[in-house]
Short mmCIF file of C-alpha atoms in Angstrom, two decimals:
data_model
loop_
_atom_site.label_atom_id
_atom_site.label_comp_id
_atom_site.label_asym_id
_atom_site.label_seq_id
_atom_site.Cartn_x
_atom_site.Cartn_y
_atom_site.Cartn_z
CA MET P 1 138.40 52.33 36.13
CA LYS P 2 140.52 53.12 33.07
CA PHE P 3 138.92 53.19 29.67
CA ALA P 4 141.04 50.46 28.03
CA SER P 5 139.45 50.17 24.61
CA PHE P 6 137.87 52.13 21.88
CA VAL P 7 135.52 50.81 18.94
CA THR P 8 134.77 53.58 16.03
CA ALA P 9 131.86 51.87 15.27
CA THR P 10 128.21 52.65 15.99
CA VAL P 11 126.62 50.86 18.96
CA ALA P 12 123.28 49.79 19.00
CA THR P 13 122.18 50.97 22.18
CA THR P 14 119.22 53.38 22.72
CA PHE P 15 117.93 54.38 25.83
CA GLY P 16 113.75 54.18 26.22
CA ALA P 17 111.05 53.95 23.54
CA PRO P 18 110.71 56.67 21.09
CA ALA P 19 108.43 59.70 21.66
CA ALA P 20 107.44 62.71 19.94
CA ALA P 21 109.77 65.47 19.56
CA ALA P 22 109.37 68.77 20.98
CA ALA P 23 109.41 71.90 18.14
CA VAL P 24 113.08 73.43 17.72
CA LEU P 25 113.38 76.69 17.65
CA ALA P 26 114.71 78.34 14.16
CA SER P 27 118.13 79.46 14.45
CA ALA P 28 120.88 80.28 11.81
CA GLY P 29 122.80 76.11 11.88
CA SER P 30 126.37 75.41 11.92
CA ALA P 31 128.35 74.45 9.24
CA GLY P 32 127.22 70.71 9.57
CA CYS P 33 123.71 71.35 8.35
CA GLY P 34 123.07 69.61 5.17
CA LYS P 35 125.11 66.25 5.94
CA THR P 36 123.44 63.05 6.38
CA GLN P 37 123.47 61.11 9.46
CA LEU P 38 122.73 57.45 8.28
CA ILE P 39 121.75 55.77 11.68
CA PRO P 40 119.94 58.53 13.93
CA GLY P 41 118.59 57.14 17.27
CA VAL P 42 121.37 55.16 18.10
CA THR P 43 124.22 56.19 19.96
CA THR P 44 127.99 56.36 17.61
CA TYR P 45 130.95 56.66 18.61
CA HIS P 46 134.12 58.86 17.92
CA ILE P 47 137.45 60.11 18.38
CA LEU P 48 138.99 63.53 17.24
CA THR P 49 143.12 64.93 18.26
CA SER P 50 143.17 67.92 20.77
CA SER P 51 146.53 68.90 22.38
CA ASN P 52 148.03 66.07 20.86
CA ARG P 53 146.29 63.42 22.41
CA ASP P 54 143.16 61.20 20.97
CA ARG P 55 140.46 61.95 22.92
CA THR P 56 136.85 60.21 22.77
CA TYR P 57 133.30 61.00 22.98
CA SER P 58 130.14 59.60 22.04
CA VAL P 59 126.81 61.35 20.24
CA HIS P 60 123.00 60.34 20.50
CA ILE P 61 120.98 62.65 18.23
CA PRO P 62 116.88 62.09 17.76
CA SER P 63 115.52 59.42 15.87
CA ASN P 64 113.88 61.91 13.49
CA TYR P 65 117.14 64.14 12.95
CA SER P 66 116.59 66.37 10.10
CA ASP P 67 119.80 67.62 8.43
CA THR P 68 118.37 71.22 7.51
CA THR P 69 117.22 71.80 11.39
CA PRO P 70 119.73 73.40 13.97
CA TYR P 71 119.40 71.40 16.85
CA PRO P 72 120.21 72.19 20.46
CA VAL P 73 123.66 70.33 22.00
CA VAL P 74 123.90 68.56 25.54
CA LEU P 75 127.25 67.90 27.21
CA GLY P 76 127.34 65.17 29.85
CA PHE P 77 130.38 64.68 31.72
CA HIS P 78 130.63 61.88 33.85
CA GLY P 79 132.21 61.40 36.91
CA SER P 80 135.26 59.46 38.05
CA PRO P 81 136.18 57.04 37.36
CA GLY P 82 133.69 56.53 34.50
CA ILE P 83 132.93 57.09 30.48
CA GLY P 84 130.28 58.89 29.15
CA LEU P 85 128.30 55.47 28.32
CA PHE P 86 127.82 55.23 32.03
CA PHE P 87 126.30 58.67 32.86
CA GLU P 88 124.15 57.90 29.53
CA ALA P 89 122.80 54.85 30.73
CA ASP P 90 122.74 56.52 34.48
CA THR P 91 121.00 59.78 33.89
CA ARG P 92 119.16 58.35 30.52
CA MET P 93 119.38 61.43 29.14
CA SER P 94 119.07 59.81 25.09
CA ASP P 95 115.56 59.12 26.06
CA ALA P 96 113.42 60.99 23.17
CA GLN P 97 111.42 61.95 26.53
CA PHE P 98 114.19 63.66 27.57
CA SER P 99 116.10 65.03 24.77
CA GLY P 100 113.54 64.06 21.47
CA ASN P 101 114.76 67.83 20.00
CA LYS P 102 118.46 67.78 20.98
CA ILE P 103 122.00 66.28 20.46
CA MET P 104 123.26 64.57 23.43
CA VAL P 105 127.12 64.17 23.32
CA TYR P 106 128.93 62.16 26.06
CA PRO P 107 132.73 63.42 26.50
CA ASN P 108 135.79 60.75 28.00
CA GLY P 109 137.82 62.08 30.62
CA VAL P 110 141.48 60.86 30.33
CA GLY P 111 141.77 58.17 32.70
CA GLY P 112 138.03 58.36 33.89
CA SER P 113 138.23 61.99 34.95
CA TRP P 114 138.16 65.26 34.50
CA ALA P 115 140.45 68.23 35.14
CA GLY P 116 140.45 69.95 38.82
CA ALA P 117 140.96 67.05 41.25
CA ASN P 118 144.41 65.89 42.64
CA TYR P 119 143.83 62.80 40.98
CA SER P 120 143.11 64.28 37.23
CA GLN P 121 145.57 63.23 34.52
CA VAL P 122 145.34 66.42 32.53
CA SER P 123 145.21 69.93 33.29
CA VAL P 124 142.16 72.28 33.10
CA ALA P 125 143.67 73.84 30.45
CA GLU P 126 143.94 70.88 28.47
CA ASP P 127 140.52 69.51 29.26
CA LEU P 128 139.18 73.00 28.41
CA GLN P 129 140.69 73.09 25.24
CA PHE P 130 139.42 69.55 24.34
CA VAL P 131 136.00 71.01 25.26
CA SER P 132 136.44 73.78 22.44
CA ASP P 133 137.75 71.43 20.02
CA LEU P 134 134.94 69.07 20.47
CA LEU P 135 132.19 71.69 19.88
CA ASP P 136 133.96 72.69 16.93
CA ALA P 137 133.99 69.33 15.65
CA MET P 138 129.82 68.94 16.49
CA ARG P 139 129.38 72.25 14.72
CA ASN P 140 131.06 70.66 11.76
CA ASP P 141 129.32 67.29 11.94
CA TYR P 142 125.98 68.51 12.70
CA CYS P 143 123.49 70.82 12.17
CA VAL P 144 124.04 72.69 15.21
CA ASP P 145 121.80 76.00 17.08
CA ASP P 146 125.15 77.66 18.33
CA SER P 147 123.02 79.73 20.50
CA ARG P 148 121.76 76.58 22.52
CA ILE P 149 124.74 74.74 23.71
CA TYR P 150 124.48 73.42 27.35
CA ALA P 151 126.53 71.25 29.77
CA THR P 152 125.82 69.37 32.95
CA GLY P 153 127.70 66.84 34.83
CA MET P 154 127.71 64.06 37.50
CA SER P 155 130.36 64.48 40.92
CA ASN P 156 134.21 65.36 38.92
CA GLY P 157 132.04 65.64 36.05
CA GLY P 158 129.64 68.19 37.90
CA GLY P 159 132.65 70.06 39.05
CA PHE P 160 134.03 70.39 35.39
CA VAL P 161 131.20 71.89 34.45
CA ASP P 162 131.74 74.45 36.80
CA VAL P 163 135.11 74.80 35.82
CA ILE P 164 134.00 75.70 32.26
CA ALA P 165 131.04 78.11 33.72
CA CYS P 166 133.92 80.37 35.11
CA ASP P 167 135.94 80.26 32.22
CA SER P 168 135.70 83.17 30.06
CA THR P 169 136.43 81.94 26.61
CA VAL P 170 135.41 78.58 26.81
CA GLY P 171 132.15 79.28 29.34
CA ALA P 172 131.19 82.03 26.77
CA GLN P 173 130.18 79.18 24.10
CA PHE P 174 127.60 78.01 26.64
CA ALA P 175 124.13 79.48 27.31
CA ALA P 176 123.32 77.29 30.62
CA PHE P 177 124.58 74.88 32.82
CA ALA P 178 123.77 72.24 34.96
CA PRO P 179 125.80 70.62 37.64
CA ALA P 180 124.60 67.59 39.82
CA SER P 181 126.51 66.25 43.15
CA GLY P 182 129.41 68.47 41.99
CA ALA P 183 132.88 67.96 43.76
CA TYR P 184 134.27 71.75 43.02
CA TYR P 185 137.64 71.70 43.80
CA THR P 186 138.85 74.86 41.77
CA ASP P 187 135.72 76.61 43.20
CA ASN P 188 136.37 76.59 46.86
CA ASP P 189 137.47 78.99 49.42
CA ASP P 190 140.54 79.48 48.61
CA THR P 191 140.04 79.90 44.80
CA HIS P 192 136.45 80.75 44.49
CA GLY P 193 137.64 84.00 43.55
CA ASN P 194 139.63 82.62 40.03
CA CYS P 195 136.02 82.23 38.81
CA LYS P 196 135.46 84.68 35.74
CA PRO P 197 132.05 83.77 34.29
CA ALA P 198 131.73 85.07 30.50
CA ARG P 199 128.55 87.00 31.48
CA SER P 200 126.23 87.84 34.41
CA PRO P 201 123.68 86.49 34.89
CA LEU P 202 124.65 83.00 33.71
CA PRO P 203 122.48 80.11 33.90
CA VAL P 204 122.94 77.93 36.60
CA ILE P 205 120.94 74.76 38.33
CA GLU P 206 122.43 72.55 40.92
CA PHE P 207 121.22 69.20 42.27
CA HIS P 208 122.71 67.60 45.52
CA GLY P 209 122.13 65.26 48.07
CA GLY P 210 122.00 66.32 51.49
CA ALA P 211 122.98 62.56 52.51
CA ASP P 212 126.09 62.58 50.12
CA PRO P 213 128.97 60.69 52.21
CA SER P 214 131.31 61.59 48.61
CA VAL P 215 130.63 65.08 48.34
CA ASN P 216 129.45 66.59 51.85
CA TYR P 217 126.53 69.24 51.44
CA THR P 218 128.65 70.79 53.87
CA GLY P 219 131.83 70.97 52.46
CA GLY P 220 135.17 69.76 53.53
CA ALA P 221 137.97 67.45 52.57
CA GLY P 222 136.84 65.29 49.56
CA GLU P 223 138.86 62.52 47.38
CA GLY P 224 140.15 64.86 45.05
CA GLY P 225 140.75 67.88 47.09
CA VAL P 226 138.80 70.42 49.58
CA GLU P 227 135.41 71.12 48.55
CA PRO P 228 132.92 73.84 49.42
CA ALA P 229 130.32 73.93 51.07
CA ILE P 230 126.92 73.56 48.73
CA PRO P 231 125.48 76.59 50.32
CA THR P 232 128.36 78.52 50.53
CA TRP P 233 128.67 77.97 46.54
CA LEU P 234 125.38 78.96 46.10
CA GLY P 235 126.08 82.19 47.61
CA TRP P 236 129.64 82.85 44.95
CA TRP P 237 127.11 82.29 41.85
CA ALA P 238 124.52 84.51 43.08
CA GLN P 239 127.36 87.18 43.87
CA ARG P 240 128.45 86.72 40.27
CA ASN P 241 124.92 86.92 38.90
CA GLY P 242 124.06 89.68 40.92
CA CYS P 243 121.05 88.26 42.48
CA ASP P 244 118.50 89.93 44.41
CA ASP P 245 118.43 88.10 47.36
CA ALA P 246 115.00 89.59 48.91
CA ALA P 247 113.71 87.97 45.76
CA THR P 248 115.24 84.37 46.65
CA LYS P 249 112.18 82.04 46.95
CA VAL P 250 111.98 78.19 48.56
CA GLU P 251 109.60 75.63 48.19
CA ASP P 252 109.30 72.51 50.11
CA SER P 253 107.83 69.37 49.01
CA PHE P 254 107.54 65.35 49.96
CA ASP P 255 107.40 66.62 53.46
CA GLY P 256 110.02 68.52 53.53
CA ASP P 257 112.66 66.33 52.32
CA VAL P 258 112.95 68.33 48.89
CA HIS P 259 114.05 71.88 48.72
CA HIS P 260 113.86 73.88 45.56
CA THR P 261 115.73 77.55 46.03
CA THR P 262 115.42 80.16 43.14
CA TRP P 263 117.22 83.42 42.78
CA THR P 264 116.31 86.40 41.11
CA CYS P 265 119.34 87.31 38.86
CA GLY P 266 119.81 90.78 36.61
CA GLY P 267 115.70 91.09 36.58
CA THR P 268 115.25 87.25 35.45
CA GLU P 269 113.51 84.99 37.82
CA GLY P 270 115.06 81.66 38.24
CA VAL P 271 118.17 82.18 36.09
CA LEU P 272 120.32 80.34 39.81
CA GLN P 273 118.14 77.34 40.94
CA HIS P 274 118.78 74.60 43.33
CA TRP P 275 117.26 71.09 44.42
CA LYS P 276 118.56 69.80 47.64
CA VAL P 277 117.14 66.29 48.68
CA ASP P 278 117.65 65.59 52.29
CA ASP P 279 118.18 62.00 52.02
CA MET P 280 119.82 61.56 48.73
CA PRO P 281 123.43 60.23 48.59
CA HIS P 282 125.71 60.51 45.85
CA VAL P 283 123.44 59.29 43.02
CA TRP P 284 122.01 61.03 40.05
CA ALA P 285 118.04 62.10 41.34
CA SER P 286 115.70 59.88 39.46
CA THR P 287 112.18 58.92 40.09
CA GLU P 288 113.53 55.76 38.24
CA LEU P 289 115.79 53.08 39.44
CA THR P 290 119.49 53.68 37.85
CA PRO P 291 122.45 51.85 38.11
CA GLY P 292 124.16 54.44 40.31
CA GLY P 293 121.66 53.73 42.64
CA ILE P 294 121.59 49.65 42.58
CA ALA P 295 125.50 50.54 43.19
CA GLU P 296 124.51 52.80 46.30
CA GLY P 297 122.13 50.57 47.56
CA VAL P 298 118.98 53.05 46.95
CA GLY P 299 116.00 53.31 45.40
CA PRO P 300 114.63 55.89 43.19
CA THR P 301 114.35 59.26 44.71
CA HIS P 302 111.48 62.06 44.79
CA ILE P 303 112.67 64.24 41.46
CA GLU P 304 113.64 63.58 38.07
CA ALA P 305 117.07 65.92 37.58
CA SER P 306 117.07 64.80 33.73
CA GLN P 307 113.95 66.09 33.17
CA LEU P 308 114.35 69.27 35.17
CA ILE P 309 117.70 69.97 33.65
CA MET P 310 116.27 69.62 29.86
CA GLU P 311 113.27 72.53 31.08
CA PHE P 312 115.97 74.88 32.82
CA PHE P 313 118.16 74.56 29.21
CA ASP P 314 115.14 75.16 27.11
CA GLN P 315 114.37 78.66 28.84
CA PHE P 316 117.75 80.07 27.99
CA THR P 317 119.74 80.89 24.68
CA LYS P 318 123.00 82.41 24.32
CA PRO P 319 122.80 86.15 23.94
#
């Protein structure tokens, strides 16, 4: 699905009812502090030039946005084929219950996908440059807490979140990462040695369905290349983060259908986490019915990934 048209106007679509925003930690703000935003609480659509190409993205700021308060920023990367609007609707991350104290940003991949797959239309270097340029634009236009920038994504977008985390330059701008059902084409058995995180330990939380037919939990040939087995991929991140295997904890719930694994890395408990839902296919984990779930013919799942991701992000700031 290609993004055929782009409207540089605001679209009055909010997902969910307003709720009280949590307090934002005090921080030195970016250059965008002091710039008035006319329509908070409404998703707006934007364009920038990166690598001589027009790139598009949308932004959702809290309804009670203050231009003197530095806010955390969360980038949400859609799956393929897709656009940011689909990811926003599927995850409901613009709901105040999830991001009432955060700025949500939804970038759009070229041709509906992100770099790293054999079907991608741009290089990894170009998409990483876009992320860097996008963050510069956000800092300039909005009041951003630079120590609290995060990335999450689904499927091909989740794989690209891993690409960012593995890049020592662009990844250094982020505090934590949360891929879901990630297609890790650039971090597999042959290529995982190329992953060079900016620091260790680097906070990562991953979600995956044990019944995922698109990005199989046991790895193998995927739509865009060879994918690693998820336990193997987690093992590489445990090594990168210097995790203590003896301190690894696994908690099972929902009659053994849900498994939550936490690692202690560099003396920090929970810096690496994984949620596996045995009977979940290739969908965003949500306790409510989602567009993606409807398309897959499945109902709600046991856990709410959007809530768990925001709670995870709230624990970590960039050193």
